[in-house]
Coordinates of C-alpha atoms and ligand atoms in Angstrom, one line a residue:
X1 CA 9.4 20.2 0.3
X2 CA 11.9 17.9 2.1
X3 CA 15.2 18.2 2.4
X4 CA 15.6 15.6 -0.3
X5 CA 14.6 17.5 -3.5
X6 CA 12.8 15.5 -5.8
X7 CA 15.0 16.6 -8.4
X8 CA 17.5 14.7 -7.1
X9 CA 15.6 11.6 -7.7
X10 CA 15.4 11.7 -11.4
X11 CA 18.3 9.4 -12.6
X12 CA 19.5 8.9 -15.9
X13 CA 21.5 6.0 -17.7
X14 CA 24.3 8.0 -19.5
X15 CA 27.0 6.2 -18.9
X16 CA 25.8 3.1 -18.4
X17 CA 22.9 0.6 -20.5
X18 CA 20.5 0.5 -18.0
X19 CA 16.8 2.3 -19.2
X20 CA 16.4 5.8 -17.8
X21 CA 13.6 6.3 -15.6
X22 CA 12.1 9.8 -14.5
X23 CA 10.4 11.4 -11.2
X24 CA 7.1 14.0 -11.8
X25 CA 5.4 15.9 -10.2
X26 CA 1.8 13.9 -10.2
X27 CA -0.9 15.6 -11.2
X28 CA -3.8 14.5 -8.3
X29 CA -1.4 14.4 -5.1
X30 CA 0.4 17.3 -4.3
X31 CA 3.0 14.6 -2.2
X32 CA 3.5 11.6 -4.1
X33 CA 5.3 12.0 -7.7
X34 CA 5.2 9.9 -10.5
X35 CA 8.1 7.5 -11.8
X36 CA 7.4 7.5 -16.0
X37 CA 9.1 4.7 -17.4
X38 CA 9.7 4.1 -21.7
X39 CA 7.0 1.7 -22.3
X40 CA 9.6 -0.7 -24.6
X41 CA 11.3 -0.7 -21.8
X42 CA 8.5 -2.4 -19.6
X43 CA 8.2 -4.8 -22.2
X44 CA 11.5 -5.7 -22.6
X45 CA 10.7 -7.0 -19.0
X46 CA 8.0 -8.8 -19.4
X47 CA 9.3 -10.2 -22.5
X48 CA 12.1 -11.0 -20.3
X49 CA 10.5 -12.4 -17.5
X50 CA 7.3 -14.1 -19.5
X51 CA 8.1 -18.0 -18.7
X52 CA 7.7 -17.4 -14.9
X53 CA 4.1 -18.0 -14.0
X54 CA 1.9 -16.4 -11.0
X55 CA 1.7 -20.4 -10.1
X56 CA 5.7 -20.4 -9.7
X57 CA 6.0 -16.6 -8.4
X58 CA 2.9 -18.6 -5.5
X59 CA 4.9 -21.6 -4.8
X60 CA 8.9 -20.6 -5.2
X61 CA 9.4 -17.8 -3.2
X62 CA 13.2 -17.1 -4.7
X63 CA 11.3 -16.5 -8.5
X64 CA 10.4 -12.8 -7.0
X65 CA 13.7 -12.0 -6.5
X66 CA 14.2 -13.0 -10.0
X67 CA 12.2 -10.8 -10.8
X68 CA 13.7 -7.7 -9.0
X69 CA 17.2 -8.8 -10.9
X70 CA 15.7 -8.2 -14.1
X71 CA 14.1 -4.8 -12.8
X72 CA 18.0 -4.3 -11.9
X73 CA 19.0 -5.2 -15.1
X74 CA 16.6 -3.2 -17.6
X75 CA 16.9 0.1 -15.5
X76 CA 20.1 -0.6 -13.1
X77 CA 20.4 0.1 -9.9
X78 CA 19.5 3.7 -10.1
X79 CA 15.7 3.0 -10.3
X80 CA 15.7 0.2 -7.1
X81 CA 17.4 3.2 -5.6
X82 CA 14.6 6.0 -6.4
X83 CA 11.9 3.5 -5.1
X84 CA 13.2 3.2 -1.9
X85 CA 14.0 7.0 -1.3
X86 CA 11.0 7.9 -2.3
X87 CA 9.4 5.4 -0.1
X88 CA 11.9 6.5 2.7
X89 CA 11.4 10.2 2.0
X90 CA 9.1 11.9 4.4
X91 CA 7.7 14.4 2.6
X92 CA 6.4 11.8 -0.8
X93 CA 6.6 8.7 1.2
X94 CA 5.7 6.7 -1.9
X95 CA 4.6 7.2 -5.7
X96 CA 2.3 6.1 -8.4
X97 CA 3.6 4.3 -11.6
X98 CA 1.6 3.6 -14.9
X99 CA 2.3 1.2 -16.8
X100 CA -0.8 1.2 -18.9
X101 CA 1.0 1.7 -22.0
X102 CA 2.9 -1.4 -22.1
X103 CA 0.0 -3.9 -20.8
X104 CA -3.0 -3.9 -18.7
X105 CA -2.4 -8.0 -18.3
X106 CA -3.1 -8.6 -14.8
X107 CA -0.8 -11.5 -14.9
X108 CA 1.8 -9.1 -16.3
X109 CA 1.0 -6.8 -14.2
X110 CA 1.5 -8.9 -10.4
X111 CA 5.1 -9.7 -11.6
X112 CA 5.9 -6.1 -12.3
X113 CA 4.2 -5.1 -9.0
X114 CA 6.1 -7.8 -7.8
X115 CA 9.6 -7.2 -8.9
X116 CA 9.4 -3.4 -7.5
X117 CA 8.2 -4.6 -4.0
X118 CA 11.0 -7.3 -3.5
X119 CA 13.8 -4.2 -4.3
X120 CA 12.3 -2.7 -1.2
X121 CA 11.0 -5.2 1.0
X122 CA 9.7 -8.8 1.5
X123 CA 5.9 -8.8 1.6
X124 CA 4.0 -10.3 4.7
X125 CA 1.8 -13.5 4.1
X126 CA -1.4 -11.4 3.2
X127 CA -3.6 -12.1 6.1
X128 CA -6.8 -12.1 3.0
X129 CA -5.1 -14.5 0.8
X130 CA -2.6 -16.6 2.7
X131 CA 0.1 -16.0 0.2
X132 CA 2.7 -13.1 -0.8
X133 CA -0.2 -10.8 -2.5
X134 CA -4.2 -10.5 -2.1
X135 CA -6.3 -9.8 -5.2
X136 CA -9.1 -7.6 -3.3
X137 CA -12.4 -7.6 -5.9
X138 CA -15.1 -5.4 -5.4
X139 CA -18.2 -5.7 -6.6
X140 CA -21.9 -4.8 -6.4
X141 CA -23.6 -7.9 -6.4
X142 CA -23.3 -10.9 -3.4
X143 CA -22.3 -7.5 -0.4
X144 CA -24.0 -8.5 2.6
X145 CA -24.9 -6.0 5.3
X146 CA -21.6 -8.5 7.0
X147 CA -19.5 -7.6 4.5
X148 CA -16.3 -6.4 5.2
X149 CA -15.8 -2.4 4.4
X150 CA -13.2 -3.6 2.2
X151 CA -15.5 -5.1 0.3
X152 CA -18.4 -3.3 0.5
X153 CA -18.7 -0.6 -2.6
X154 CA -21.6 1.5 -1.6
X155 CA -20.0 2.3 1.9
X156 CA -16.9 4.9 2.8
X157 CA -13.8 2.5 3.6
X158 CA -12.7 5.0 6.7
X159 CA -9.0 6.4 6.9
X160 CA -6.6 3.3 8.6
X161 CA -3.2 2.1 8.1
X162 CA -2.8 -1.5 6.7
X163 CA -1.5 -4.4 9.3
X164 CA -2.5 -2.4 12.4
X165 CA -3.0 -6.0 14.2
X166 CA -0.2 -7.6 12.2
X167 CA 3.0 -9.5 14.3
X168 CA 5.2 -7.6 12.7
X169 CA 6.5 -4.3 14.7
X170 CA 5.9 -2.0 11.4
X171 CA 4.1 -2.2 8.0
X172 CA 6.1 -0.1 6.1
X173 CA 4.8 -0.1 2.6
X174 CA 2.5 -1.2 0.9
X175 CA 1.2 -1.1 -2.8
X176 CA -2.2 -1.2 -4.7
X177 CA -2.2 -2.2 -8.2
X178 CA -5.2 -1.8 -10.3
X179 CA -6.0 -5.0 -12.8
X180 CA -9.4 -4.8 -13.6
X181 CA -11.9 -2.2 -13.5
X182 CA -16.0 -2.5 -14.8
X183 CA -18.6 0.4 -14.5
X184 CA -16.6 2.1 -12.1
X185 CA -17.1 5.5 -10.8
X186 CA -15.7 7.1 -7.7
X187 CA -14.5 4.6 -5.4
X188 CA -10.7 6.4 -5.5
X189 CA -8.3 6.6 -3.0
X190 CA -8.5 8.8 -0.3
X191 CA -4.8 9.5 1.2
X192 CA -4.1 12.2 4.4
X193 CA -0.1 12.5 5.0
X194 CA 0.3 12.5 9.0
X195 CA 2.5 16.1 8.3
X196 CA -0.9 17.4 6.7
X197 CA -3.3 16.7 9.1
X198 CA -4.1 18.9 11.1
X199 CA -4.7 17.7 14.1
X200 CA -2.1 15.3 14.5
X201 CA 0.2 17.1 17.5
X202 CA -3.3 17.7 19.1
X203 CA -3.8 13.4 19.2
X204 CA -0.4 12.5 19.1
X205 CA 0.8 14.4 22.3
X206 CA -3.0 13.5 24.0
X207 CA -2.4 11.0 26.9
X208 CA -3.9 8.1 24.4
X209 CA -1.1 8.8 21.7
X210 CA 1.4 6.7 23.0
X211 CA -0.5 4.5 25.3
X212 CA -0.8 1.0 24.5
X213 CA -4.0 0.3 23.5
X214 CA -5.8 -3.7 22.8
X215 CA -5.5 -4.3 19.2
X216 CA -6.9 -8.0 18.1
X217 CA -8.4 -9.4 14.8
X218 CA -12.2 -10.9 14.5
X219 CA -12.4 -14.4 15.9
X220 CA -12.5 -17.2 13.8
X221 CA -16.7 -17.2 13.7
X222 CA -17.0 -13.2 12.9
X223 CA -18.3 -13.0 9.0
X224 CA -15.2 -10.7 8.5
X225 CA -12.7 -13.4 9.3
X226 CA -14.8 -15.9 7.5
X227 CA -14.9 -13.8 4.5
X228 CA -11.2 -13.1 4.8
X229 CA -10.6 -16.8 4.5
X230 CA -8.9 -17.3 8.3
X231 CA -5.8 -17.4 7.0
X232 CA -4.4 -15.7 10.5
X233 CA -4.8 -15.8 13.6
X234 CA -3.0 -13.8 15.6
X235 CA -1.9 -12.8 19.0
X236 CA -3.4 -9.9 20.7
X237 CA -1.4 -7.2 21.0
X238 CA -0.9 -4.1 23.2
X239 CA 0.4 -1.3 21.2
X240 CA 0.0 2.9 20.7
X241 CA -1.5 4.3 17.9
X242 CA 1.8 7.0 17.7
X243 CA 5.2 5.3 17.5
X244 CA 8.6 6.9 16.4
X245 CA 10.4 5.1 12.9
X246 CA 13.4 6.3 11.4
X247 CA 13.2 10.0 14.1
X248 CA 10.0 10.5 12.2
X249 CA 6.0 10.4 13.9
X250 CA 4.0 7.8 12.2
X251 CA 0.7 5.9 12.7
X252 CA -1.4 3.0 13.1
X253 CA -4.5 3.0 13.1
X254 CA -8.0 0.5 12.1
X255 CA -10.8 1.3 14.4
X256 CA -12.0 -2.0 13.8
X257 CA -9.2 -3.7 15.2
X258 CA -8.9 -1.5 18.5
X259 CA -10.4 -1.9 21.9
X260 CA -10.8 0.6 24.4
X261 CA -11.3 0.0 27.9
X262 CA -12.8 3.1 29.1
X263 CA -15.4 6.2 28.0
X264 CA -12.2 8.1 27.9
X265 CA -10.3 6.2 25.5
X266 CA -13.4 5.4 23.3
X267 CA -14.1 9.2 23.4
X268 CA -10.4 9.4 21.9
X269 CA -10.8 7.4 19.0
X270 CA -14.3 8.6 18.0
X271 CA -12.8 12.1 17.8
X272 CA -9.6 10.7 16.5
X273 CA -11.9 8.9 13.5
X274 CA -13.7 12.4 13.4
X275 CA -10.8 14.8 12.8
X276 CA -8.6 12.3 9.7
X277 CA -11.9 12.2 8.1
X278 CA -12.8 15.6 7.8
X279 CA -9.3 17.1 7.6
X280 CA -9.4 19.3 4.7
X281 CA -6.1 18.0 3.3
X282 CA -7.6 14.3 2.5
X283 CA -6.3 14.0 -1.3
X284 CA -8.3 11.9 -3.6
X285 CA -6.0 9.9 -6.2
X286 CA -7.4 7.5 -9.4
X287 CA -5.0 5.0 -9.9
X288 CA -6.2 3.4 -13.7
X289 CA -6.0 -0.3 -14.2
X290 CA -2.2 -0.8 -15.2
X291 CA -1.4 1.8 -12.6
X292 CA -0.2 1.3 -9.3
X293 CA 0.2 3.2 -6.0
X294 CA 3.0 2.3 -3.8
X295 CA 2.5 4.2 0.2
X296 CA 4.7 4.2 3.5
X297 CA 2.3 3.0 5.5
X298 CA 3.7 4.6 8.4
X299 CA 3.1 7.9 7.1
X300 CA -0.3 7.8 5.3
X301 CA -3.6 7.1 6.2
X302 CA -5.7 5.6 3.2
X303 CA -9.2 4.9 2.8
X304 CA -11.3 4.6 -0.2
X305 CA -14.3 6.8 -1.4
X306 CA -18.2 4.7 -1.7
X307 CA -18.4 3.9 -5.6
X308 CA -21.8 5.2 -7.4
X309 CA -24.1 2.5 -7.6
X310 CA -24.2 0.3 -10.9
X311 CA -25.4 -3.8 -10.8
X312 CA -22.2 -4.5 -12.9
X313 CA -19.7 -2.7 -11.1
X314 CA -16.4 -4.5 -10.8
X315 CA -13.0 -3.8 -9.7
X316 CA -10.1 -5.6 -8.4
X317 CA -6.8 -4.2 -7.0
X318 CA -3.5 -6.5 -6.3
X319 CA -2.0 -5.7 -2.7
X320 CA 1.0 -6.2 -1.5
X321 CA 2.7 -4.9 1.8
X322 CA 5.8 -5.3 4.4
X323 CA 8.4 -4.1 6.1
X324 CA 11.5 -2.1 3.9
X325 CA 14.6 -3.8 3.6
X326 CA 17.5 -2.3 5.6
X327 CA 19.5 0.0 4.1
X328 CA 22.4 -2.4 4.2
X329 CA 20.6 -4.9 2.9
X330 CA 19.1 -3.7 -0.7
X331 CA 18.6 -6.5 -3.1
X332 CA 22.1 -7.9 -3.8
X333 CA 22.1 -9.0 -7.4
X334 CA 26.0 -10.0 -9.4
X335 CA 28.0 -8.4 -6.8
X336 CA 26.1 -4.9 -7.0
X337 CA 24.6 -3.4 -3.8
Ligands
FE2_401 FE1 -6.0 -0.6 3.7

């Protein structure tokens, strides 16, 4: 347990209006908690937040904010608080949150996805969708052998970090929320905490740990980029897997995205690959459509187990993902901090 008890998390409204929220335990990761939240009180935002439109939340970037202010509002302060502790918090470094008993609406969903991501950070330009958020569909019909992994259902998604080849010098968080889900089995999360694997001092204090390595995207003409729309191009990049955020070891990693320049360092990242995904300590979590996982992405690994073959199976996720606002600079709504 970390220093920060997770007791300490669970805030209450007494002597103020605002909704009372609650931290669990959760009962598929032994790290990440659950924040439970009074249905009524979920759709007293969305009630409250109805006229503004995925089209307006797309093309007026200050409507996400708005958003957040009514999150501020229903359930004060106290709850934008909890999310970013619990995001901050090495030992949880994230949560899941249900909110499958107030609405399953994927529209309704996105803005409350949305509103807890801007009270933490600003999301990147998804490099899949070209805008704030990504809906990422899986299904079993029209995979190609070029298919992305992301994509493909019938194939393990390996361990990685999300934004290993992005501009920006850390991918904090991200979140997955599920909105629709068809003759699904398997196909759940698979999530390894850098502090549980074992091997990580082994890799992280190797020669390779902290040596910049090539890390580039697909060219425009590779079937990935093509199928992830070119929305980006970017820059190569020289960076280390292992990097140093906030005094704490963290992570980035997507083999696809990094290029060795000798049998040494390929040698490296095949065993590296080898060792996250057999560690015994890979947790498997279900998040249910309504649900939704938020992760620091500088402390877990994620991947995603092969679904069991049906013709019909279907399932689409909403991802969002960024860097963590500064401390100093949480969302500052009428006057409060
Ligand atoms: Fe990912």
């Amino acid at each position: 347990m970390s220093q920060h008890s997770r007791a300490a998390y669970a805030a209450t409204s007494d002597t103020t209006a605002a909704a009372r929220h609650l931290v669990q335990a959760h009962p598929e990761s032994g790290r990440l908690p659950r924040i439970v939240l009074e249905p009524e009180d979920i759709r007293d935002f969305l009630d409250e937040t109805a006229h503004i439109t995925t089209r307006s939340l797309e093309y007026v970037p200050y409507s996400r904010f708005n958003l957040t202010e009514v999150v501020q509002r229903v359930w004060g302060d106290e709850l934008i608080q909890t999310l970013y502790r619990l995001i901050e918090d090495r030992y949880s470094g994230g949560f899941m949150l249900d909110i499958s008993a107030a609405t399953t609406n994927d529209e309704e969903l996105i803005r409350f996805i949305t509103a807890l991501a801007h009270a933490i950070g600003t999301p990147d330009n998804d490099v899949l969708s070209g805008k704030f958020y990504a809906r990422l569909p899986v299904r079993s019909q029209d995979v190609t052998p070029q298919s992305s992994n992301l994509f493909q259902p019938y194939r393990t998604f390996g361990m990685h970090t999300d934004g290993a080849a992005s501009k920006n010098p850390t991918t904090d968080w991200l979140v997955f929320g599920k909105t629709h889900e068809r003759h699904v089995r398997g196909g759940r999360n698979r999530l390894l905490h850098l502090d549980d694997w074992r091997d990580v001092r082994q890799f992280a204090e190797a020669p390779q740990g902290r040596k910049p390595f090539l890390i580039e995207l697909p060219p425009a003409n590779d079937p990935r980029q093509q199928q992830w729309g070119n929305n980006v191009r970017s820059e190569p990049l020289n960076r280390p897997i292992f990097f140093d955020w906030h005094g704490h070891l963290c992570a980035r990693f997507a083999d696809q995205f990094i290029f060795p320049r000798s049998i040494e360092d390929a040698a490296y990242l095949r065993s590296f690959v080898e060792s996250i995904e057999s560690d015994p300590k890979v947790e498997c979590v279900t998040i249910p459509v309504g649900a939704m996982m938020f992760l620091n992405n500088n402390y877990w690994l994620h991947g995603r187990e092969v679904f069991e073959p049906h013709p019909e199976l279907y399932r689409e996720i909403v991802r969002m993902r960024g860097m963590l606002h500064a401390h100093q600079s949480f969302p500052v709504i009428n006057g409060a901090a």
